[in-house]
Short mmCIF file of C-alpha atoms in Angstrom, two decimals:
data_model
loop_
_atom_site.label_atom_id
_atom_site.label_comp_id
_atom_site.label_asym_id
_atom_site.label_seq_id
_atom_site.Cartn_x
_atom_site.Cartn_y
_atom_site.Cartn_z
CA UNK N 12 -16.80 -26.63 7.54
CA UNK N 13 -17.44 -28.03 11.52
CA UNK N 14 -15.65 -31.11 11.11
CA UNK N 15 -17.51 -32.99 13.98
CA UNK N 16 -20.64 -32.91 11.08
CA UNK N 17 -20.90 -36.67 9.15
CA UNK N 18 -21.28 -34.52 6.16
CA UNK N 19 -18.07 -32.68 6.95
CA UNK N 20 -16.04 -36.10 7.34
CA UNK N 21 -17.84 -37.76 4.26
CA UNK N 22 -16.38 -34.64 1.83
CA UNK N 23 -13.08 -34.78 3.55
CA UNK N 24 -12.49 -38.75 3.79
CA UNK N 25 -14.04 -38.53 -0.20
CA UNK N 26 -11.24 -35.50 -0.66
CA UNK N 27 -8.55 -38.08 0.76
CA UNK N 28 -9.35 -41.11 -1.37
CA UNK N 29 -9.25 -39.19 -4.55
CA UNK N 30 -6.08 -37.77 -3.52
CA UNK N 31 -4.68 -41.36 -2.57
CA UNK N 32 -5.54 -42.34 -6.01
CA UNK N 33 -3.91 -39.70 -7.82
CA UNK N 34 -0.53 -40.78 -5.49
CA UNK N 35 -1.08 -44.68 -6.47
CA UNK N 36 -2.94 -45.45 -9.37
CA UNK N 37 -4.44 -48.86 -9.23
CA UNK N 38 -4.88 -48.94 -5.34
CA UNK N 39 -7.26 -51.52 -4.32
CA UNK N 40 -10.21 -50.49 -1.72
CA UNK N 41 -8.76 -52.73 1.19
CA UNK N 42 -5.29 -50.93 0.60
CA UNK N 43 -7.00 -47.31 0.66
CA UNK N 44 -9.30 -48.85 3.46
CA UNK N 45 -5.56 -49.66 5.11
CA UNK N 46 -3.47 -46.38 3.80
CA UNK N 47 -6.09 -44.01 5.33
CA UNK N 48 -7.31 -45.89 8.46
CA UNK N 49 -11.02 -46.09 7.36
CA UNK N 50 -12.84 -49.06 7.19
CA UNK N 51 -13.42 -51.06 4.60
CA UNK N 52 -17.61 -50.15 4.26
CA UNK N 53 -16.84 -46.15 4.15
CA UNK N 54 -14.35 -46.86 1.41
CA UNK N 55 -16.53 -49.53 -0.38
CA UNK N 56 -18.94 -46.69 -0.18
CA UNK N 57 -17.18 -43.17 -1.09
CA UNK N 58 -15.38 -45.54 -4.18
CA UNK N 59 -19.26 -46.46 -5.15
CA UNK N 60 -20.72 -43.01 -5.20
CA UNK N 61 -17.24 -41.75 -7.52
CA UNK N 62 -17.39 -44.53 -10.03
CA UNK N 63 -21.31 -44.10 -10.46
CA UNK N 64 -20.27 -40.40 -10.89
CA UNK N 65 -17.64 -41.27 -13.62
CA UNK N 66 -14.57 -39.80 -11.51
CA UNK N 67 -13.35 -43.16 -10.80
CA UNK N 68 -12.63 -46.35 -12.88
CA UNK N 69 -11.96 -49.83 -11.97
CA UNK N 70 -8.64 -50.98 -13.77
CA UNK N 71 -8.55 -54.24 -13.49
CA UNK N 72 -7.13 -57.09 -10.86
CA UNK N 73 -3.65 -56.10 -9.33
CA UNK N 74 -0.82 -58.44 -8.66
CA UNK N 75 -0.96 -60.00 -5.38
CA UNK N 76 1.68 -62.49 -3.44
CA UNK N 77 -1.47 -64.83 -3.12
CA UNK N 78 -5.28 -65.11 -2.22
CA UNK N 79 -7.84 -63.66 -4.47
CA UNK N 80 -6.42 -60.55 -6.09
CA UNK N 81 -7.87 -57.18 -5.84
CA UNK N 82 -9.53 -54.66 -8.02
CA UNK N 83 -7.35 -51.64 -8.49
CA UNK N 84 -9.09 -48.13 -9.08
CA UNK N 85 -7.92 -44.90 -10.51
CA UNK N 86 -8.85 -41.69 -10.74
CA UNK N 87 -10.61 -41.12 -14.44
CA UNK N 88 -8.31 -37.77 -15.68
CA UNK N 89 -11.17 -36.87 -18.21
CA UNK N 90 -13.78 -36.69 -16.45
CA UNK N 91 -13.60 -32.74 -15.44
CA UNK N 92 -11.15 -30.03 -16.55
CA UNK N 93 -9.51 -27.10 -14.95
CA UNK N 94 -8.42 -23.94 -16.68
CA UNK N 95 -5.05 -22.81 -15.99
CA UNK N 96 -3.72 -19.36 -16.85
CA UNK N 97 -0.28 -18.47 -15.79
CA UNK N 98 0.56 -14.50 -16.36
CA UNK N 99 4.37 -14.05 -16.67
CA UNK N 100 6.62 -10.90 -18.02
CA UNK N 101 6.27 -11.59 -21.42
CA UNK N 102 3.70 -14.18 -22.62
CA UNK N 103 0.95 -15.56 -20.91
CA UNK N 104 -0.09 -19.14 -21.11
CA UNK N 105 -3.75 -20.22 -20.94
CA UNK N 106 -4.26 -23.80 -20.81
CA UNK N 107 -7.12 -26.45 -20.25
CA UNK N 108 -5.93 -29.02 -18.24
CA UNK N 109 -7.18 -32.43 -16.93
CA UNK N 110 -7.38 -33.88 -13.25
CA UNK N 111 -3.83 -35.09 -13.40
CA UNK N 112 -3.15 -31.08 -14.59
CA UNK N 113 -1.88 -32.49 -18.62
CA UNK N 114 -2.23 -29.59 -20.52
CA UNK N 115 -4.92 -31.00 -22.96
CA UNK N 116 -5.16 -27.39 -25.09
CA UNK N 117 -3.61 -24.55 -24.59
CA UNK N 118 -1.95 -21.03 -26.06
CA UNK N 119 0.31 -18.37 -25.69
CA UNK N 120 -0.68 -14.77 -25.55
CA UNK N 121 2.04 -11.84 -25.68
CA UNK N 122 1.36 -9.77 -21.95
CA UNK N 123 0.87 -6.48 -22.21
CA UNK N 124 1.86 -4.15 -19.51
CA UNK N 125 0.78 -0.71 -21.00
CA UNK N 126 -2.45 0.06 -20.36
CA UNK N 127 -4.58 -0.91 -17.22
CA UNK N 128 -5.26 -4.85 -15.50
CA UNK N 129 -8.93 -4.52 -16.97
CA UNK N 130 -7.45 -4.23 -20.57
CA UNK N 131 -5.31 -7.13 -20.47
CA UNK N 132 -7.78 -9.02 -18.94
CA UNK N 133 -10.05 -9.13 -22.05
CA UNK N 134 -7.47 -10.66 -23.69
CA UNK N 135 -7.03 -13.48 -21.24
CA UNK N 136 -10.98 -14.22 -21.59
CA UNK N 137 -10.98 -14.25 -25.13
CA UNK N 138 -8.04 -16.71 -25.01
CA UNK N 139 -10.30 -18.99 -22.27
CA UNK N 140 -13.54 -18.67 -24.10
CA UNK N 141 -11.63 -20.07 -27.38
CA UNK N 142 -9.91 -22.87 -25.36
CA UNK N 143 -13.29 -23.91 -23.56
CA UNK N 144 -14.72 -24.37 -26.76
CA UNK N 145 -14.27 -28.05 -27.24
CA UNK N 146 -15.16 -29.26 -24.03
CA UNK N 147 -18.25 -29.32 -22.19
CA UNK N 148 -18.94 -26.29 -19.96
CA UNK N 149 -20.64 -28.84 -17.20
CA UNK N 150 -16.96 -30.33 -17.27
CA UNK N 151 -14.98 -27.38 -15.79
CA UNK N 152 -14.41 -27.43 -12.33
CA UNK N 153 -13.01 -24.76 -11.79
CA UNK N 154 -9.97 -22.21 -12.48
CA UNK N 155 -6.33 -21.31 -11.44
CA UNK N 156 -4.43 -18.01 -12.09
CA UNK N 157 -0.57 -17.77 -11.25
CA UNK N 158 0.37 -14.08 -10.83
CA UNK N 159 3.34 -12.55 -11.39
CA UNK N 160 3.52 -9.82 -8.91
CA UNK N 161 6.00 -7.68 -11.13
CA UNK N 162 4.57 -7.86 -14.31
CA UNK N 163 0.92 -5.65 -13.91
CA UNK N 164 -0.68 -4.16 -10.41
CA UNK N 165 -3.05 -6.01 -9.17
CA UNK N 166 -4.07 -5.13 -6.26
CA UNK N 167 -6.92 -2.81 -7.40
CA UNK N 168 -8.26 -5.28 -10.02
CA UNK N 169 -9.52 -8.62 -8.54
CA UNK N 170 -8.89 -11.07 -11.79
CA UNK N 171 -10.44 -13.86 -10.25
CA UNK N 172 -13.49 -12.03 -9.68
CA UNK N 173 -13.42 -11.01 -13.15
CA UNK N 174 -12.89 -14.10 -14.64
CA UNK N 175 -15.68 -16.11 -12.36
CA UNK N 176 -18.41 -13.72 -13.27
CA UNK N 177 -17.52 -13.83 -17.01
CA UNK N 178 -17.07 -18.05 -17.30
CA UNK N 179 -19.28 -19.04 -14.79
CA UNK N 180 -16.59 -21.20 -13.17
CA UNK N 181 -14.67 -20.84 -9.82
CA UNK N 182 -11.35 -18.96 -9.62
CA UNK N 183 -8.91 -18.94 -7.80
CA UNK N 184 -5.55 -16.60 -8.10
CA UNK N 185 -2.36 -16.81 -6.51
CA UNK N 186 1.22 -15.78 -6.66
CA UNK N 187 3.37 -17.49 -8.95
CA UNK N 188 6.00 -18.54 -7.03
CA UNK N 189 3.68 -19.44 -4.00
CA UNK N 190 1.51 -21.58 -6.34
CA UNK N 191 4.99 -22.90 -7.56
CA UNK N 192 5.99 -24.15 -4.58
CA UNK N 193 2.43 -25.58 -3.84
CA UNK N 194 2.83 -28.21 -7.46
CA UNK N 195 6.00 -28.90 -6.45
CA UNK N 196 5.25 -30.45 -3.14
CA UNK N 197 3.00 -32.36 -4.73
CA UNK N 198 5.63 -33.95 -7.15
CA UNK N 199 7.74 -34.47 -4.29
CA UNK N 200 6.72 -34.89 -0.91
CA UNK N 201 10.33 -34.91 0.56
CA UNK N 202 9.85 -31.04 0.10
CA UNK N 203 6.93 -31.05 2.35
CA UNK N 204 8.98 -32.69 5.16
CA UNK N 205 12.37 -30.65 5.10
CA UNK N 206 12.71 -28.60 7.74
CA UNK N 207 14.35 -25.61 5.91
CA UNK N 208 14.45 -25.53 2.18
CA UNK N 209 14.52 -22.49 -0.58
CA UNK N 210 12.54 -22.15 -4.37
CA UNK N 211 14.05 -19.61 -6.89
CA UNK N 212 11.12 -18.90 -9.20
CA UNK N 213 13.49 -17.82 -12.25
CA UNK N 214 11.59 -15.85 -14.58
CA UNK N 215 11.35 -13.21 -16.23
CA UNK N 216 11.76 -12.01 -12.39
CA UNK N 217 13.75 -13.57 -9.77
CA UNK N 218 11.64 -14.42 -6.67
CA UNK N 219 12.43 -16.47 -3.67
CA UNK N 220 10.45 -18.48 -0.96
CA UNK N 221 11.54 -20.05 2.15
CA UNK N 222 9.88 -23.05 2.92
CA UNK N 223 9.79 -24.93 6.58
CA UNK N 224 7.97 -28.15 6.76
CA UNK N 225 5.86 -27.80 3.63
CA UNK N 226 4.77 -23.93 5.00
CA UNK N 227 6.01 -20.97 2.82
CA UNK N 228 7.53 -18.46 5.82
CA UNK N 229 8.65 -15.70 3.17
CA UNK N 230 8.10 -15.20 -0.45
CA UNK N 231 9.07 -12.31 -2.26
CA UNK N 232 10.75 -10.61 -5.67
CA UNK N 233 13.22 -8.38 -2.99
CA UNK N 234 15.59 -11.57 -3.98
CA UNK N 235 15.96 -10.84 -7.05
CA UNK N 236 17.06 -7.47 -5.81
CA UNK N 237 20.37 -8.41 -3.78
CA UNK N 238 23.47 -6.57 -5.49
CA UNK N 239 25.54 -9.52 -7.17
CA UNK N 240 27.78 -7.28 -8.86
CA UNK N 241 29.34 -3.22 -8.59
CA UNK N 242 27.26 -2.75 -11.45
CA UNK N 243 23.95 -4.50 -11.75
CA UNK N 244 21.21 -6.65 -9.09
CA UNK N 245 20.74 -10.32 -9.52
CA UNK N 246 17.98 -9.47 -11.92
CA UNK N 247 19.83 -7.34 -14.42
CA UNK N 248 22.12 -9.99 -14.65
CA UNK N 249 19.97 -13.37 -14.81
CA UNK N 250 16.34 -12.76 -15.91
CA UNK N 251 15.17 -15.24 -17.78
CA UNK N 252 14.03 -13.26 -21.34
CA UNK N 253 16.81 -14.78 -23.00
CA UNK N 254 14.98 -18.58 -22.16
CA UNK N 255 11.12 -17.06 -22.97
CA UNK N 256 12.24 -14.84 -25.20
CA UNK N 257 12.82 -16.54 -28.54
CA UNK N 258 10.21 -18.76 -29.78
CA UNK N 259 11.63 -20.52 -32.38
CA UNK N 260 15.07 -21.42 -30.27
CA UNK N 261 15.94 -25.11 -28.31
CA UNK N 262 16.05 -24.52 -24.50
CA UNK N 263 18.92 -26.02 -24.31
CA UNK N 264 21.03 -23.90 -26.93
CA UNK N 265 19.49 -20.71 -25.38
CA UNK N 266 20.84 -21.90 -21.45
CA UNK N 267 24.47 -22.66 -23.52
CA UNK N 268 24.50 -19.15 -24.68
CA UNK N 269 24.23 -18.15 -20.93
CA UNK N 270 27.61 -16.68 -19.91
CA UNK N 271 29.01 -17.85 -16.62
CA UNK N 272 28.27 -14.66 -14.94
CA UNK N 273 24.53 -15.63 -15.00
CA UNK N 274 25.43 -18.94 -12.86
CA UNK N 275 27.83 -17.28 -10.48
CA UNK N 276 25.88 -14.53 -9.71
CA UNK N 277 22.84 -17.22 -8.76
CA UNK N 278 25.21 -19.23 -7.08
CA UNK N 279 26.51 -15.96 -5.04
CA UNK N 280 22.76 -15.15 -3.89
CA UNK N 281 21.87 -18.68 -3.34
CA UNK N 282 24.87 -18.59 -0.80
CA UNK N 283 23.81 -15.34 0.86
CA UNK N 284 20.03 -16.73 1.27
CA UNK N 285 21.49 -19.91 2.67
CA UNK N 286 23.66 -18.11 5.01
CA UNK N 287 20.41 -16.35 6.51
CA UNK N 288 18.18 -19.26 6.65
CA UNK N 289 20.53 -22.66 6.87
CA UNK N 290 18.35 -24.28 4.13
CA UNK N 291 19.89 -27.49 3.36
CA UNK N 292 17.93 -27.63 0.21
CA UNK N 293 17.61 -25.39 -2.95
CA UNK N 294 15.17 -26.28 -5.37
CA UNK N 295 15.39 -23.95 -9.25
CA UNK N 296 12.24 -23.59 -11.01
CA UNK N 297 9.64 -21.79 -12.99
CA UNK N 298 11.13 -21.22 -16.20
CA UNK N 299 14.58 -22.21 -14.31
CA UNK N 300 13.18 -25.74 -14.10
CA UNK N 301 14.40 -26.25 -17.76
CA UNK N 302 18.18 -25.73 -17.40
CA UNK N 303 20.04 -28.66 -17.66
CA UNK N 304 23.14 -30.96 -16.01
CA UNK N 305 26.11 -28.75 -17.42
CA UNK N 306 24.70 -25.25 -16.24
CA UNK N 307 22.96 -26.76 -12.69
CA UNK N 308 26.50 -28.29 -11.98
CA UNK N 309 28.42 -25.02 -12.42
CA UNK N 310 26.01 -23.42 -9.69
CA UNK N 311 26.61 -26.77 -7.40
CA UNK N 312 30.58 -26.17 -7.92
CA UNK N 313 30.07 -23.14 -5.90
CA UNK N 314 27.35 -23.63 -2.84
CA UNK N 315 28.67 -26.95 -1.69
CA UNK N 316 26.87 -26.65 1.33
CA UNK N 317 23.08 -27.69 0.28
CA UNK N 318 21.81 -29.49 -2.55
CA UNK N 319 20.77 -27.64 -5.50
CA UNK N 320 18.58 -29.44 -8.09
CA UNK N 321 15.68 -28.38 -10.32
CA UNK N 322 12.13 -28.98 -10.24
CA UNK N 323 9.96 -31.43 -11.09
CA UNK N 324 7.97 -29.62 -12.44
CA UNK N 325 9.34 -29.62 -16.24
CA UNK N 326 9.24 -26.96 -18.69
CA UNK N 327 5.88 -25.64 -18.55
CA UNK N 328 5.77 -25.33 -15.05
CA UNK N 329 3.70 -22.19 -14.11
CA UNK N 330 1.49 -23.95 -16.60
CA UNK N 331 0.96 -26.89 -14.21
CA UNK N 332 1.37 -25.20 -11.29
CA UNK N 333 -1.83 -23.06 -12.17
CA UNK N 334 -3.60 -26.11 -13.28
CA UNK N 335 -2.84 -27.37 -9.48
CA UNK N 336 -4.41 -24.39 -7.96
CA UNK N 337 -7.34 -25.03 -9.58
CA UNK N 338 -7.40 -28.97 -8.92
CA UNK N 339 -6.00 -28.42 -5.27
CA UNK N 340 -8.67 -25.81 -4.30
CA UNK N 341 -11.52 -27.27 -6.32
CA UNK N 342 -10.95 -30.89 -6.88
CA UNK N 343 -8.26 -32.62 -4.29
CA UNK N 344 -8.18 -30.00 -1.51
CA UNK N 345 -4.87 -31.38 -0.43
CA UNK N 346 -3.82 -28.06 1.44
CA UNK N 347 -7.26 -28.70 3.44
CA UNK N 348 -6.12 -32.26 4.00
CA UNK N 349 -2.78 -30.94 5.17
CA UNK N 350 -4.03 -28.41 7.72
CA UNK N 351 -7.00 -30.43 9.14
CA UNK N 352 -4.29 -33.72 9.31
CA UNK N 353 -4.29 -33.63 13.08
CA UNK N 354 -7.74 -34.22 13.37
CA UNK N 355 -7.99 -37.14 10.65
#
């Protein structure tokens, strides 16, 4: 893309106003005109050419101190869908999600690691082709895969490929703890500005990733390698099979079975990652972003020196964070936005 093109800055300043809108529903064009330092005819314009395409709606006038009050706008959630599939140890999920990434259908397929990437793939298709059923095929935008590095090889077996030329959609794969960390800064920006921080993707594999200022510096599963104990590594010890294990069990009466071994050896290789990088900031999520007060406080109790909290990201979050990929690369293109900023 040469930016210095009025084509160029038309898709970018239309990629920043639908992003705006996502961040504050029922923004009125003079405040996006304002937020994004545009003027108030480009705006007026961009807003135009995404209502008459059904993207964006008018809600209504907003509250105002006084004068005339303005229209708000907001992004119209229905009006294209992503497919999300997020491959993890033991099921995979496969989800159709909305521009706000709400899971509007979706299902769980067991993974199967015997046999090659190829074979397991078929399944996955099957599983989109009866979710995209219901929905208009000039609706999907596009398509996000979260990886789990441990769980099949796929280095020799492009997915995405696979998957575009069977759908007829765009795909996009990525790790799962790097697309992780990608939803989450979206849910909080705070994570985008702190200068060290750390994300434990607890799975069904322990993976961490080091984040400076928004970038990812290191991701990797060797985390869930580091010796907590004589006798086992941090993944013997915590994986998460006993929380995506059992179907028919609460979440929360599956994390009180949890024996206080599984916190302290987190908390002990939390402390020896935050020794190494300084992070002031640990953040616990994929299927980790389900465990609640009691457990989270018995892994504060013993790294006093950061904060520890969970995501924001909620119970189905590899779910939504695949559903991101697709919306960020296809849709928002707020990782564009973020690297092009300086020029903006």
């Amino acid at each position: 893309m040469k930016l210095s093109q009025p084509k160029s800055a038309r898709i970018i300043n239309t990629s920043r106003v639908l992003y705006e809108l996502r961040q504050h529903p029922s923004v009125s064009r003079a405040e996006l005109a304002r937020i994004l330092e545009l003027n108030k005819v480009s705006v007026g314009e961009i807003t135009g050419d995404l209502i008459n395409k059904g993207m964006v709606r008018e809600t209504g006038k907003t509250r105002t101190e006084n004068g005339r009050r303005p229209t708000g706008l907001s992004v119209c959630y229905d009006s294209g869908f992503v497919l999300a599939v997020d491959i993890a140890g033991k099921t995979s999920t496969i989800a159709v999600c909305n521009l706000d990434a709400k899971p509007v259908k979706f299902e769980r397929i067991p993974t199967v690691t015997v046999g090659s990437p190829e074979e397991f793939c078929v399944s996955v298709l099957k599983s989109c082709i009866r979710n995209m059923k219901l929905i208009p095929q000039e609706k999907f935008i596009g398509a996000g895969i979260s990886l789990s590095s441990s769980v099949l090889p796929w280095d020799d077996f492009d997915i995405a490929d696979a998957m575009e030329t069977s759908l007829h959609i765009e795909t996009v794969a990525e790790d799962a703890t790097k697309a992780l960390v990608n939803a989450e800064k979206l849910v909080d920006r705070n994570l985008a500005e702190k200068e060290s921080a750390m994300y434990l993707n607890w799975g069904q594999s322990m993976s961490l990733a080091v984040i400076s200022c928004g970038r990812i510096l290191t991701c990797g599963s060797e985390f869930g390698k580091l010796q907590v104990s004589p006798e086992a590594d941090l993944e013997h010890i915590c994986t998460a099979c006993e929380i995506t294990g059992q179907k028919d069990a609460r979440l929360s009466d599956i994390w009180e079975n949890l024996g206080d071994d599984v916190f302290h050896a987190v908390s002990k290789a939390l402390r020896a990652a935050y020794r190494i990088t300084g992070a002031k900031l640990a953040v616990i999520g994929g299927e980790g972003a389900s465990i609640p007060d009691a457990c989270l406080d018995k892994i504060r109790e013993v790294c006093p020196d950061f904060e520890v909290r969970r995501s924001l990201l909620g119970e189905k979050a590899g779910t939504r964070a695949a559903g991101e990929l697709a919306l960020d690369r296809f849709f928002y293109k707020s990782t564009m936005l973020d690297d092009i900023k300086t020029w903006v």
